[in-house]
Short mmCIF file of C-alpha atoms in Angstrom, two decimals:
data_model
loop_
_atom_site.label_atom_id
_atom_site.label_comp_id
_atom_site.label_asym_id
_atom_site.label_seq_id
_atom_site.Cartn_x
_atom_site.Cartn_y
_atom_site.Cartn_z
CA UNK A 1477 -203.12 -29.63 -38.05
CA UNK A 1478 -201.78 -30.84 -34.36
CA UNK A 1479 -202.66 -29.92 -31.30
CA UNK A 1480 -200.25 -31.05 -28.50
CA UNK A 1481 -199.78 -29.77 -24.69
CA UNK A 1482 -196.64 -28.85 -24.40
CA UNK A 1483 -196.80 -28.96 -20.48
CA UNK A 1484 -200.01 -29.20 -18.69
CA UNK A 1485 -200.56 -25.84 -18.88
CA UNK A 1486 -199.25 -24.85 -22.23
CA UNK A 1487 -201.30 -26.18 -25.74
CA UNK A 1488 -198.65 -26.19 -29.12
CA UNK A 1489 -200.99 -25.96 -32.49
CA UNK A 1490 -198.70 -26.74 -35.51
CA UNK A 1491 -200.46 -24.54 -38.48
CA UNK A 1492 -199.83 -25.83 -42.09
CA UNK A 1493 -201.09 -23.16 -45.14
CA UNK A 1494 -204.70 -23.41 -46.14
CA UNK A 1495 -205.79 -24.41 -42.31
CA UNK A 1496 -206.95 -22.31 -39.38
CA UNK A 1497 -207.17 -22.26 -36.00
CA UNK A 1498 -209.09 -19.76 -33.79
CA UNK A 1499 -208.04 -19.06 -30.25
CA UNK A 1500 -209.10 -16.98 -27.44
CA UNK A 1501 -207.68 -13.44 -27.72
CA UNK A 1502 -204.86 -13.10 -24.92
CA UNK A 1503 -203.76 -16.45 -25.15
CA UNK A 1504 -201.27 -16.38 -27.75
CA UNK A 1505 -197.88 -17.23 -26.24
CA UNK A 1506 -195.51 -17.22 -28.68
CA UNK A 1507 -195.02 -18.13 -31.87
CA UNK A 1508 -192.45 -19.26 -34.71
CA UNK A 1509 -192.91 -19.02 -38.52
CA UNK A 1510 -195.05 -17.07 -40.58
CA UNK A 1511 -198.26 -17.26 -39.26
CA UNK A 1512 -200.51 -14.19 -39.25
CA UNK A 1513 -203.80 -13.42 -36.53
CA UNK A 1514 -207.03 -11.74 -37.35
CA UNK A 1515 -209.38 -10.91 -34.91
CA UNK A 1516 -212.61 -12.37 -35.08
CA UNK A 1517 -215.78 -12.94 -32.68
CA UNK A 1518 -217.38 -15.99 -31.82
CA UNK A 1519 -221.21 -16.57 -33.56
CA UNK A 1520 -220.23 -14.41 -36.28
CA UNK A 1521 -219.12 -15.60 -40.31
CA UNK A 1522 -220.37 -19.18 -40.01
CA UNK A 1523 -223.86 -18.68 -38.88
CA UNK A 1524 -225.67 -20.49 -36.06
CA UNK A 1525 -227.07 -23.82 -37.40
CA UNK A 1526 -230.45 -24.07 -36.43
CA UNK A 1527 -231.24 -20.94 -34.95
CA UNK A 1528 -232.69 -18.05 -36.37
CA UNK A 1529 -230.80 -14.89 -36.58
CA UNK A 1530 -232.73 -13.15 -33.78
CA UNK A 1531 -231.63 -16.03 -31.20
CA UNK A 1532 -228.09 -15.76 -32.72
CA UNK A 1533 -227.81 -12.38 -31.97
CA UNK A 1534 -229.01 -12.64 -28.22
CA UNK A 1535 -227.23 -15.64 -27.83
CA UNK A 1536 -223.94 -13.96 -28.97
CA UNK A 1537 -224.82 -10.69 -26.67
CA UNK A 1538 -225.92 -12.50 -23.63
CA UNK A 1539 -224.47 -14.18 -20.40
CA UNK A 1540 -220.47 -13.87 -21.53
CA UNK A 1541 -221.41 -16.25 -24.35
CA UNK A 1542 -219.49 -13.39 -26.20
CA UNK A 1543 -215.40 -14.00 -26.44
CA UNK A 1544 -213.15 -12.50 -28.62
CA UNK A 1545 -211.10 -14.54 -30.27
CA UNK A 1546 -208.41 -14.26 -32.55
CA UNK A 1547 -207.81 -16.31 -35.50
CA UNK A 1548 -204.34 -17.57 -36.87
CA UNK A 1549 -203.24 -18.64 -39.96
CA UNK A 1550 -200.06 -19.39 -42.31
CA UNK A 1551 -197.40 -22.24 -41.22
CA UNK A 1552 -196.01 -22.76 -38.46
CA UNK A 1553 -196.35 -23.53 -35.08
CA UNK A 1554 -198.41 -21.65 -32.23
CA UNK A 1555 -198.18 -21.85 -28.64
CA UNK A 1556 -201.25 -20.73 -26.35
CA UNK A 1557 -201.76 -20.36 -22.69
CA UNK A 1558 -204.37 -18.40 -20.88
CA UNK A 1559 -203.58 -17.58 -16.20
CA UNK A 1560 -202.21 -20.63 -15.67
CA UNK A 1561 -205.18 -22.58 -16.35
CA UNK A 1562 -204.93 -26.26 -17.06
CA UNK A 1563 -205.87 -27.30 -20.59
CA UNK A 1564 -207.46 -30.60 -21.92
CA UNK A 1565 -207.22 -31.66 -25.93
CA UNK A 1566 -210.86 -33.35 -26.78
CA UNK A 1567 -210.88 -35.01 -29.86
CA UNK A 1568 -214.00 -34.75 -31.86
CA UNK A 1569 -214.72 -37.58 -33.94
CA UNK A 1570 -217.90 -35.67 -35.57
CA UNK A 1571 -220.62 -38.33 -34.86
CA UNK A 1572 -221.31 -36.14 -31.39
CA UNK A 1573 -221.53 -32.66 -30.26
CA UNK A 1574 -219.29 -31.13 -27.60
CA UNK A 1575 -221.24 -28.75 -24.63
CA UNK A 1576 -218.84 -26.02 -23.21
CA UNK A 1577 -219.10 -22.53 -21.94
CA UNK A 1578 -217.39 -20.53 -24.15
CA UNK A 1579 -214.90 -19.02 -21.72
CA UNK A 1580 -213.74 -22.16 -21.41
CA UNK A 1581 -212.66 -22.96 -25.30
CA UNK A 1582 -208.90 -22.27 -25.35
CA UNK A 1583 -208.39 -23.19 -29.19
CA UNK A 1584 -210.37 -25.10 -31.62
CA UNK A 1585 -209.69 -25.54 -35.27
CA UNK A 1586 -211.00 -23.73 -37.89
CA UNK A 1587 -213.42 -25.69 -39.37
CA UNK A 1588 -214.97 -27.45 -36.38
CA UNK A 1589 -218.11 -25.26 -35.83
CA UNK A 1590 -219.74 -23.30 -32.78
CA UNK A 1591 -222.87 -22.42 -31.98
CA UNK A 1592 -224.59 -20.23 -28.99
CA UNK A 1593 -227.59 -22.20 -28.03
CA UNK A 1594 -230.14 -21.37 -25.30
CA UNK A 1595 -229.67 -23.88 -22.12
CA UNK A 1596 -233.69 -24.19 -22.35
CA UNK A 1597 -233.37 -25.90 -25.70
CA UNK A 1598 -231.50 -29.00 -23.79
CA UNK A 1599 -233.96 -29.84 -20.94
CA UNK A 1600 -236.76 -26.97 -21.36
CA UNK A 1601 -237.03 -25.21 -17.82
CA UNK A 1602 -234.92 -27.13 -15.93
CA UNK A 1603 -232.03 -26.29 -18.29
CA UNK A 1604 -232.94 -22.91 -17.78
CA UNK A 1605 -233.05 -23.40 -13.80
CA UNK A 1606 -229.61 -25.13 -14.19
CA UNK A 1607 -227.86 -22.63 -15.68
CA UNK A 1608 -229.55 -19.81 -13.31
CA UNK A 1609 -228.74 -22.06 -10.52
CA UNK A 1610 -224.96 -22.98 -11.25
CA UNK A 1611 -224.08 -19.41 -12.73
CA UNK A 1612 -223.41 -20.62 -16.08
CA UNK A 1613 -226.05 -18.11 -17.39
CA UNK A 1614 -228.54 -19.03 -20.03
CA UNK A 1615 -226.60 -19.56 -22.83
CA UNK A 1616 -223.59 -22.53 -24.12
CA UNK A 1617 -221.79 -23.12 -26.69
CA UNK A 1618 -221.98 -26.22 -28.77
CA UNK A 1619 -219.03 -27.39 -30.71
CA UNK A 1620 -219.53 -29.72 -33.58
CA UNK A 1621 -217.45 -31.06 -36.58
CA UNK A 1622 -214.50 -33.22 -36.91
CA UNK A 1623 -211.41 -31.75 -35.72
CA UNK A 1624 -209.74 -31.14 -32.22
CA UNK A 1625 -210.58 -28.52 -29.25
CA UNK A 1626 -208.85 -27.44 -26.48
CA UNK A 1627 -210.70 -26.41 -23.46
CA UNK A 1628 -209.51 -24.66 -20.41
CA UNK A 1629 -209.83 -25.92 -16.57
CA UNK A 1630 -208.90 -24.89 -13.10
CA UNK A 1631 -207.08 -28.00 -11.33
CA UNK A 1632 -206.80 -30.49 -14.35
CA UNK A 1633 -210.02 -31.91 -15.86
CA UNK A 1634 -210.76 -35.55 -16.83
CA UNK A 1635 -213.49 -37.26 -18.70
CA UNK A 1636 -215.89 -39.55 -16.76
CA UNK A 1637 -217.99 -41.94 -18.81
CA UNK A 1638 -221.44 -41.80 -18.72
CA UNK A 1639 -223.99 -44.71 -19.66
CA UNK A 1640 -223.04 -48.27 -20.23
CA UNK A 1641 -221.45 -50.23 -17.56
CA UNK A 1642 -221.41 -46.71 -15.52
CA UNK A 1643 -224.41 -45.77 -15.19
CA UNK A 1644 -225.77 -42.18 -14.24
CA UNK A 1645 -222.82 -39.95 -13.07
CA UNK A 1646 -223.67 -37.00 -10.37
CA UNK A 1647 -221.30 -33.51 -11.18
CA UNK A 1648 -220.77 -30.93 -8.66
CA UNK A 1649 -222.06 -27.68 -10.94
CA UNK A 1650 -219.16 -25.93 -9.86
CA UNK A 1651 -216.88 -28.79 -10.91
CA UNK A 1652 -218.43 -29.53 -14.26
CA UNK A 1653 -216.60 -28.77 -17.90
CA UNK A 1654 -218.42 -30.03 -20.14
CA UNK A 1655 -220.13 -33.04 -22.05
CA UNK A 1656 -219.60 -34.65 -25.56
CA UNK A 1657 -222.19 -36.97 -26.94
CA UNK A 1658 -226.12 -37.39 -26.22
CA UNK A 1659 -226.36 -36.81 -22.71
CA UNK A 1660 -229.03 -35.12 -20.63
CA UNK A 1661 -228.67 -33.02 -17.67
CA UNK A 1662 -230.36 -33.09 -15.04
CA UNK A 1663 -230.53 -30.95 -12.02
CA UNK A 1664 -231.20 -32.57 -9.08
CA UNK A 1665 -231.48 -31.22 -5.19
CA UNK A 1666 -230.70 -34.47 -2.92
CA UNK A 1667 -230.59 -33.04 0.19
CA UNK A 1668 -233.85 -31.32 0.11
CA UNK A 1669 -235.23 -27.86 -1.14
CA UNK A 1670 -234.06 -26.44 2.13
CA UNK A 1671 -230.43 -26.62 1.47
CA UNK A 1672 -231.22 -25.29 -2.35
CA UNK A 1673 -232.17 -22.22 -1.04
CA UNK A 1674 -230.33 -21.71 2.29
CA UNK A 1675 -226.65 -22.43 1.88
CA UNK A 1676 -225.55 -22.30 -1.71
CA UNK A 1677 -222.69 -24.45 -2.60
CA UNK A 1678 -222.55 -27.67 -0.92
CA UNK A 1679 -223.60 -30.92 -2.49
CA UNK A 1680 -227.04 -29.52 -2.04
CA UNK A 1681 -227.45 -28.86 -5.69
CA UNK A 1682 -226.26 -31.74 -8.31
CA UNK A 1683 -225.82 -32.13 -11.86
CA UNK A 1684 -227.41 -35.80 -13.15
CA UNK A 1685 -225.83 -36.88 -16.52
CA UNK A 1686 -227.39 -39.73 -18.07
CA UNK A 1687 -227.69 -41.07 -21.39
CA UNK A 1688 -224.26 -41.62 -23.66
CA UNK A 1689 -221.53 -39.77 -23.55
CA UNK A 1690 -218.71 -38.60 -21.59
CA UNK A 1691 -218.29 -35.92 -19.08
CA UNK A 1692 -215.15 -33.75 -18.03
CA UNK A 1693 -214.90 -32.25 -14.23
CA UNK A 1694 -212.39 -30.23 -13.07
CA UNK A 1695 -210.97 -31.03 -9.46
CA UNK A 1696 -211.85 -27.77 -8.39
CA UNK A 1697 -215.01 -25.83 -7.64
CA UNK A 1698 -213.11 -22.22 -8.88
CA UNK A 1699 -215.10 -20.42 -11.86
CA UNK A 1700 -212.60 -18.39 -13.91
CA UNK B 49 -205.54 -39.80 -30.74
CA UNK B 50 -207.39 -41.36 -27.98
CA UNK B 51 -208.13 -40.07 -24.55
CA UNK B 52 -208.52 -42.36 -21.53
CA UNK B 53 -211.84 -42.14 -20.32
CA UNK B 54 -212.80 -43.29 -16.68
CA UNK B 55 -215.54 -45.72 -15.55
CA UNK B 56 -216.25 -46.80 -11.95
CA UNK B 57 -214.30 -50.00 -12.76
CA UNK B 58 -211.10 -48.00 -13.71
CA UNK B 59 -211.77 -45.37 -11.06
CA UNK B 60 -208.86 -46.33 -7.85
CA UNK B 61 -210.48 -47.10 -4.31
CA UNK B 62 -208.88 -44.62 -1.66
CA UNK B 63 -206.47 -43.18 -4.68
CA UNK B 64 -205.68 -40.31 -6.47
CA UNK B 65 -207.69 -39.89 -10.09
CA UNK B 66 -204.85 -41.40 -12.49
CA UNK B 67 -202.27 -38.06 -13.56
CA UNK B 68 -204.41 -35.93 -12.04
CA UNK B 69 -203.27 -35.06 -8.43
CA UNK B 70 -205.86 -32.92 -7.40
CA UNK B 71 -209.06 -35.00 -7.59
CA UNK B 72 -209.35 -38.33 -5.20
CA UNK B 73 -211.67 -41.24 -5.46
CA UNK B 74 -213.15 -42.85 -2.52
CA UNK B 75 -214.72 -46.01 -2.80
CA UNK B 76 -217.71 -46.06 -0.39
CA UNK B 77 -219.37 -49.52 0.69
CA UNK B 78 -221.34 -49.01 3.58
CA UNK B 79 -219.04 -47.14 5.62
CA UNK B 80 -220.05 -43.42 5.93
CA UNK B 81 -217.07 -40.46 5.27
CA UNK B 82 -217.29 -36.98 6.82
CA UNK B 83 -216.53 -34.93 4.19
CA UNK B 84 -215.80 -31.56 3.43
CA UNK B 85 -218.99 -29.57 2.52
CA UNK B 86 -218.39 -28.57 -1.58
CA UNK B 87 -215.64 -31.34 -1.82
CA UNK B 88 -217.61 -33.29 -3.39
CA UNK B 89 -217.25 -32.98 -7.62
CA UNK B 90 -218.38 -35.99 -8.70
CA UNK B 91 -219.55 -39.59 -8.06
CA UNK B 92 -221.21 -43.25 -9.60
CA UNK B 93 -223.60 -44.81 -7.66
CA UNK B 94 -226.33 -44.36 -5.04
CA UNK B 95 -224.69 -41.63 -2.40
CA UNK B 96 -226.44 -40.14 -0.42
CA UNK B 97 -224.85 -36.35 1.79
CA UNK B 98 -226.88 -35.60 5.12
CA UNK B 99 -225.71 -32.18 6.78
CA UNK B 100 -224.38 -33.07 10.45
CA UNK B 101 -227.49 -31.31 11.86
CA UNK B 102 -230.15 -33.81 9.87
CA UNK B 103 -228.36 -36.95 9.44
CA UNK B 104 -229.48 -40.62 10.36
CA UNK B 105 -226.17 -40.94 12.23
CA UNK B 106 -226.46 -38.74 15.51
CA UNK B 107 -224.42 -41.34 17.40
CA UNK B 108 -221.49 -40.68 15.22
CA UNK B 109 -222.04 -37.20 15.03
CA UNK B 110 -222.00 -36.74 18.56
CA UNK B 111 -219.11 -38.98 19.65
CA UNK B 112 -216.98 -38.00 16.60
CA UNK B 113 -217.92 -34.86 15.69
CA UNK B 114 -217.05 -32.04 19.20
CA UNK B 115 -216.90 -28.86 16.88
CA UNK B 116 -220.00 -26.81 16.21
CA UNK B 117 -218.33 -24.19 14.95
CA UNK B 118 -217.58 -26.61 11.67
CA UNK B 119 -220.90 -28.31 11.81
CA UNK B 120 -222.37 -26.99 8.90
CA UNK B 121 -219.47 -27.08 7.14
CA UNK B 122 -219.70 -30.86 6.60
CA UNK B 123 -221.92 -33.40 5.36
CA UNK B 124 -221.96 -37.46 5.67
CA UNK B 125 -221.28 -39.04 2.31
CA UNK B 126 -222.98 -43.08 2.36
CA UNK B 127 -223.97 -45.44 0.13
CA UNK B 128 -222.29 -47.37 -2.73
CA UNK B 129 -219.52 -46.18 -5.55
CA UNK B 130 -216.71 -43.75 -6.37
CA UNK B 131 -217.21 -40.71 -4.84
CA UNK B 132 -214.10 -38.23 -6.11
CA UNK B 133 -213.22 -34.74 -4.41
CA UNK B 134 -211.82 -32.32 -5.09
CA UNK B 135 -210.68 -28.85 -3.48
CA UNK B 136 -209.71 -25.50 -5.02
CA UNK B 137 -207.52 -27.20 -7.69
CA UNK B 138 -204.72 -28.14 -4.52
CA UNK B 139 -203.19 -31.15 -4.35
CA UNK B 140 -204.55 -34.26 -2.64
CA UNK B 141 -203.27 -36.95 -0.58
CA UNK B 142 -204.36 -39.34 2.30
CA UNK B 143 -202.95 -40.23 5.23
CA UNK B 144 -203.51 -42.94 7.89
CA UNK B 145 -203.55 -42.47 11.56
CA UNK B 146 -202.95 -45.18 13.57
CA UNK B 147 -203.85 -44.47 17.76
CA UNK B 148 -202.59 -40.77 16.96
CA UNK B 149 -203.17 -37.40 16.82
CA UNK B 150 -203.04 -34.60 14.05
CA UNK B 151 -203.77 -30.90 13.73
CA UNK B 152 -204.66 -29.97 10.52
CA UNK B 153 -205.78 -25.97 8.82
CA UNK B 154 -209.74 -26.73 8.75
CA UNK B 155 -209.87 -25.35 5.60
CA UNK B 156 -207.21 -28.11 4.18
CA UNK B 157 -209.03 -30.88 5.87
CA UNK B 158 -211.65 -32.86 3.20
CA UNK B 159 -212.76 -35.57 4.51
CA UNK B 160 -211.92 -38.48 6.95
CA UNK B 161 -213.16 -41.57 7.91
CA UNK B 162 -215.89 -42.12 11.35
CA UNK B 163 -212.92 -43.91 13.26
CA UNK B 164 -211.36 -40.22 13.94
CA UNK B 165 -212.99 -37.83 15.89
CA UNK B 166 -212.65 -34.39 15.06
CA UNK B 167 -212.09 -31.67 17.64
CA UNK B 168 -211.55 -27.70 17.74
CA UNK B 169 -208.04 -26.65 18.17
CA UNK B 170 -206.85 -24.53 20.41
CA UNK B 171 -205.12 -22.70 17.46
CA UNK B 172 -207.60 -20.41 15.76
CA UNK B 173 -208.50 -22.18 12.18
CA UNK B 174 -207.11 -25.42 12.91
CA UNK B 175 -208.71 -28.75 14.04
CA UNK B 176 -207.67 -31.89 16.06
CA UNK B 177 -207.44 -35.04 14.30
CA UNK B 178 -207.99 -38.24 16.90
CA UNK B 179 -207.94 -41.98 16.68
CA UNK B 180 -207.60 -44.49 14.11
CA UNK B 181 -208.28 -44.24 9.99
CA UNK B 182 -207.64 -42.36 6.95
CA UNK B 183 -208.47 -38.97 6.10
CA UNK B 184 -207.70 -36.75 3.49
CA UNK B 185 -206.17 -33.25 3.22
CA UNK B 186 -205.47 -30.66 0.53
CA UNK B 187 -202.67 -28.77 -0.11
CA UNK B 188 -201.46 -25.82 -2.88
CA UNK B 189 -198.45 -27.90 -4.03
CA UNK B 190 -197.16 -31.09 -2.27
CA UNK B 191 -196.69 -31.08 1.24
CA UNK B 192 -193.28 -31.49 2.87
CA UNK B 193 -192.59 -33.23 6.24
CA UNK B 194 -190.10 -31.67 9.05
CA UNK B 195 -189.63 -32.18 12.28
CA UNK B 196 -188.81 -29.41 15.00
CA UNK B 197 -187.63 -27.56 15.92
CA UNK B 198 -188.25 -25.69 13.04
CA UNK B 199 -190.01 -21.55 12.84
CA UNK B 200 -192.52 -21.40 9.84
CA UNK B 201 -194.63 -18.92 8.63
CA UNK B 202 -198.28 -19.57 9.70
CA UNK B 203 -199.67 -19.35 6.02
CA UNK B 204 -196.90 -22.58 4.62
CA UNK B 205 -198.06 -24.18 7.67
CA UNK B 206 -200.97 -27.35 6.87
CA UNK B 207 -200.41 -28.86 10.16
CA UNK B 208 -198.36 -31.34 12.97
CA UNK B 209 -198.85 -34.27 14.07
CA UNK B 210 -197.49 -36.01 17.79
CA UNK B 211 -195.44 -32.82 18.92
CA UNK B 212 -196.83 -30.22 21.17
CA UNK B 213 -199.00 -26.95 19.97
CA UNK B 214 -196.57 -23.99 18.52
CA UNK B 215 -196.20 -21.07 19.99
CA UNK B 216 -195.70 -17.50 18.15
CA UNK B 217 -192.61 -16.17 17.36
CA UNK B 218 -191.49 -13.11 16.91
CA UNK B 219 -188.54 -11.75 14.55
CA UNK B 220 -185.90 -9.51 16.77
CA UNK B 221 -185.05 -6.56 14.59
CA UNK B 222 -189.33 -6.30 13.78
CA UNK B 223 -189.82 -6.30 17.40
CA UNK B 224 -187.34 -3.88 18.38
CA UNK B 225 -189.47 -1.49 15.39
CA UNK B 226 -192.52 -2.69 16.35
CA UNK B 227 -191.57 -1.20 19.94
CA UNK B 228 -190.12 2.00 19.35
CA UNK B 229 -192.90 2.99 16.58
CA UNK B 230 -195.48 1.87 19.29
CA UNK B 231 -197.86 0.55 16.81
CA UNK B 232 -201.04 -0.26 17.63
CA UNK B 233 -201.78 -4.05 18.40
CA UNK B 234 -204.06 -4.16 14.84
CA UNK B 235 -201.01 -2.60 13.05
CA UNK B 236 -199.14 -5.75 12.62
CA UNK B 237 -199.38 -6.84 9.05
CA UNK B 238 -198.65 -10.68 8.43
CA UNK B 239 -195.60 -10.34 6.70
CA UNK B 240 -192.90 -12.49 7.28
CA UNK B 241 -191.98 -11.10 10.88
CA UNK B 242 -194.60 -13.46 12.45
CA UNK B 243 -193.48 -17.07 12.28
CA UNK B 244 -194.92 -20.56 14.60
CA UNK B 245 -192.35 -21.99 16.83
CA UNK B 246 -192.32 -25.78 16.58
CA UNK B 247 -190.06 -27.28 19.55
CA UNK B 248 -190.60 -31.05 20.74
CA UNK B 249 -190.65 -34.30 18.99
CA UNK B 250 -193.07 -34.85 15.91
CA UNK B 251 -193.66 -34.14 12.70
CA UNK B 252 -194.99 -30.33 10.85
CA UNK B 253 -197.00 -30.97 7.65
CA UNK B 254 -195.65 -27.81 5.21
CA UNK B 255 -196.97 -26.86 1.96
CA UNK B 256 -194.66 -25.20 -0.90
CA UNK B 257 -196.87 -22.15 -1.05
CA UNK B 258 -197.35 -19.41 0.98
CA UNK B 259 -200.84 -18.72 -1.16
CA UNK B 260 -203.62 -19.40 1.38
CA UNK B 261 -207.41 -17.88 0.48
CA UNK B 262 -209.53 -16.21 2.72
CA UNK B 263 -210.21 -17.91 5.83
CA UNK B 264 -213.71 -17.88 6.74
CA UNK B 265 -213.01 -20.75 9.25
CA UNK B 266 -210.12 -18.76 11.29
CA UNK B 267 -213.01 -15.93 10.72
CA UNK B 268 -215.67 -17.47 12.58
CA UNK B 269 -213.15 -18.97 14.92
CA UNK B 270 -212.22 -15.18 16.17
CA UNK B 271 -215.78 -14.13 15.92
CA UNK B 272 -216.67 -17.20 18.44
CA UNK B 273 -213.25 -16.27 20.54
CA UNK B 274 -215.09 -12.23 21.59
CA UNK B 275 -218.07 -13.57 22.86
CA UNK B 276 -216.61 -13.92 26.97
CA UNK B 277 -215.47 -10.08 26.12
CA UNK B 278 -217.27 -7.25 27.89
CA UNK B 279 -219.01 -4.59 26.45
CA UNK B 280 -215.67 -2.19 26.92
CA UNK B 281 -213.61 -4.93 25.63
CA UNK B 282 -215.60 -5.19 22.38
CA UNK B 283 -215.94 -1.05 21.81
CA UNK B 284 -212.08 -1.25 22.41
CA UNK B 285 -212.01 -3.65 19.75
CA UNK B 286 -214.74 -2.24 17.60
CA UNK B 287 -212.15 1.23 17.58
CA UNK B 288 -209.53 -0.34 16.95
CA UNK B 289 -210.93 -2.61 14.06
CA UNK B 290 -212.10 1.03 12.84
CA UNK B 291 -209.11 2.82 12.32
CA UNK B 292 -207.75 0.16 11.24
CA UNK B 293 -210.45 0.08 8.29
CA UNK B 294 -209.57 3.96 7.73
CA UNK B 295 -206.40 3.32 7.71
CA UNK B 296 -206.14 0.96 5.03
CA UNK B 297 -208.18 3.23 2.84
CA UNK B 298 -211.51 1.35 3.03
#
């Protein structure tokens, strides 16, 4: 399977028989050859890898975690696009897992996997005060697996690195995509409680990724 | 495939973020930046943002900063690394002032450096650019330069530098209607019958896009502008405002 942006704006997934690729529902373009779309919804038929049914479930109902997606298959070659949002191809090499809301998955292929995991389970209560804090709800999606995703930004992402000769990166919540590899957020308030709780969005409230990874930041502080 | 992945070293000082023209990296070293409150979407190193109203810096503040009507809508970015902003997803660029002037939309204006003093405009929403250094402004596609004497419509317009303040203009034929249907002064919609006259020399900073969001700057700018209005003044305009809520079916 390839993945390719056909303009900044526009992702082109060549399908061969025997492969899928699952997609956001709405996002389908166009299309050419004989390729054939099933819906399908995201938590469901490949089970939630370490997490018991019950936390599937409410991870799947909760927080917009939910998206219906649609999945293609057949040959030929599919073109997706979702409100003129920008869209960013991340490789995943399988050693490392890829964080992303799930609104924000364009396209992945079929046999990477996703799960809905609570944000508590990275960071205990200050995951949970993150995602409370930034909007993002409780939930996220994890994306593991070898194979290529496509993920969906407002202004044009790009991956920072984090750890080695770059040390801790700070991420505007607004701003922030999403993180591959063993990374822990943090969040951190550097202008002082006051400004948490007073006036909202300003660089009051911060994201701190450190560890190993890499992190992607859109040049924009719009939620879609 | 392989994806370039940026660390501080390949970061640009004072440059766009490579192919991506809507985030810009600053390299700070010492020197503080005003910068636009939210701008701010990422950074290396040890930065610390004071609000204008707590910062270490009063001096500055005071002699560069003469608009406390934006006050809390900036911070002081110091310390040492890449700081990158971004704004709304609009396009970025800096510019350099040399012993000049420039009026700029506040809510395009992201940051500039402590050797230009920012001022209030006498246009509602806009701000005065003064002195020497670089500063950075946003805009939703790239911005075009003309000179005057030009007419544009207030929402393409980012701002002019060196040529005198605009004044409104008015199209003919609208004015002839606006006349004879005796509107009421809050019936003008901004359509495209309104437009700034540019005359002078200089240069007018336009953007491609006629988009512009929701001003809470030119808001708080007309809020500020009633207070000298007497109490029948402001139940004149509280009427008026009114019907012109009912009107519009809110």
């Amino acid at each position: 399977m390839t993945m390719e942006l056909v303009n900044s704006k526009v992702l082109k997934v060549g399908v061969q028989h025997g492969q899928t690729v699952t997609a956001r529902k709405g996002s389908m373009l166009y299309y050419k050859g004989d390729v054939t779309f099933t819906p399908h919804s995201m938590g469901g038929g490949g089970g939630m890898p370490g997490f018991s049914g019950v936390a599937g479930m409410a991870g799947r109902m909760m927080q917009g975690e939910h998206v219906a997606l649609m999945v293609a298959q057949g040959a030929g070659e599919v073109f997706y696009g979702l409100e003129g949002l920008y869209v960013e191809i991340i490789p995943l090499d399988g050693s490392s897992m890829l964080t992303v809301e799930a609104d924000r998955l364009l396209a992945y292929e079929g046999h990477v996997q996703t799960s809905i995991v609570p944000l508590t389970s990275q960071g205990g209560i200050r995951g949970a005060v993150r995602g409370a804090m930034t909007g993002q709800g409780m939930f996220t999606t994890q994306v593991s697996g070898q194979g290529t995703v496509a993920v969906l930004s407002h202004g044009g992402c790009f991956p920072l690195q984090v750890g080695g000769y770059g040390g801790e990166v700070v991420v505007d919540p607004q701003a922030y995509v999403g993180h591959l590899g063993n990374i822990t957020v943090d969040l951190s308030a550097s202008v002082g409680f006051r400004d948490v709780v007073g006036r909202g969005s300003g660089e009051a409230t911060q994201l701190k990724m450190s560890g190993q990874g890499t992190v992607w930041v859109q040049a924009s502080e719009k939620k879609f | 495939m392989s994806i370039q992945i940026h660390t501080p070293a390949s970061l640009p000082s004072n440059d766009n973020v490579p192919d991506n023209d809507y985030a810009f990296s600053i390299e700070l070293a010492g020197t503080p930046w005003f910068t636009s409150k939210g701008a701010m979407i990422a950074y290396y190193g040890t930065v610390q943002f004071e609000p204008l109203s707590r910062t270490s810096l009063t001096g500055l503040v005071a002699s560069q900063f003469s608009s406390p009507l934006y006050a809390n809508d900036w911070v002081i970015a110091q310390g040492h690394g890449k700081l990158i902003l971004g704004d709304r997803g609009f396009n970025i660029n800096s510019y350099d002032l040399d012993d000049a002037n420039l009026t700029i939309r506040a809510s395009n204006l992201l940051a500039f450096e402590p050797g230009l003093a920012l001022k209030q405009s006498i246009v509602p929403g806009f701000v005065t650019l003064l002195g020497t250094g670089k500063f950075l402004a946003s805009s939703n596609g790239q911005v075009m330069f003309a000179e005057p004497p030009l007419r544009i419509d207030p929402q393409a317009l980012v701002g002019w530098a060196d040529c005198p303040s605009p004044s409104h203009h008015f199209d003919a034929g609208w004015m002839h209607n606006f006349l004879s249907a005796a509107a009421g002064f809050f019936g003008m919609a901004s359509g495209e019958e309104r437009q700034f006259d540019f005359t002078g020399a200089g240069t007018v900073l336009i953007q491609s896009s006629e988009k512009v969001i929701d001003d809470a700057h030119l808001l708080r700018h007309i809020e500020s502008e009633t207070q000298p209005l007497s109490q029948a003044s402001l139940q004149q305009l509280h009427r008026s405002i009114g019907a012109r809520l009912t009107q519009d079916g809110y």
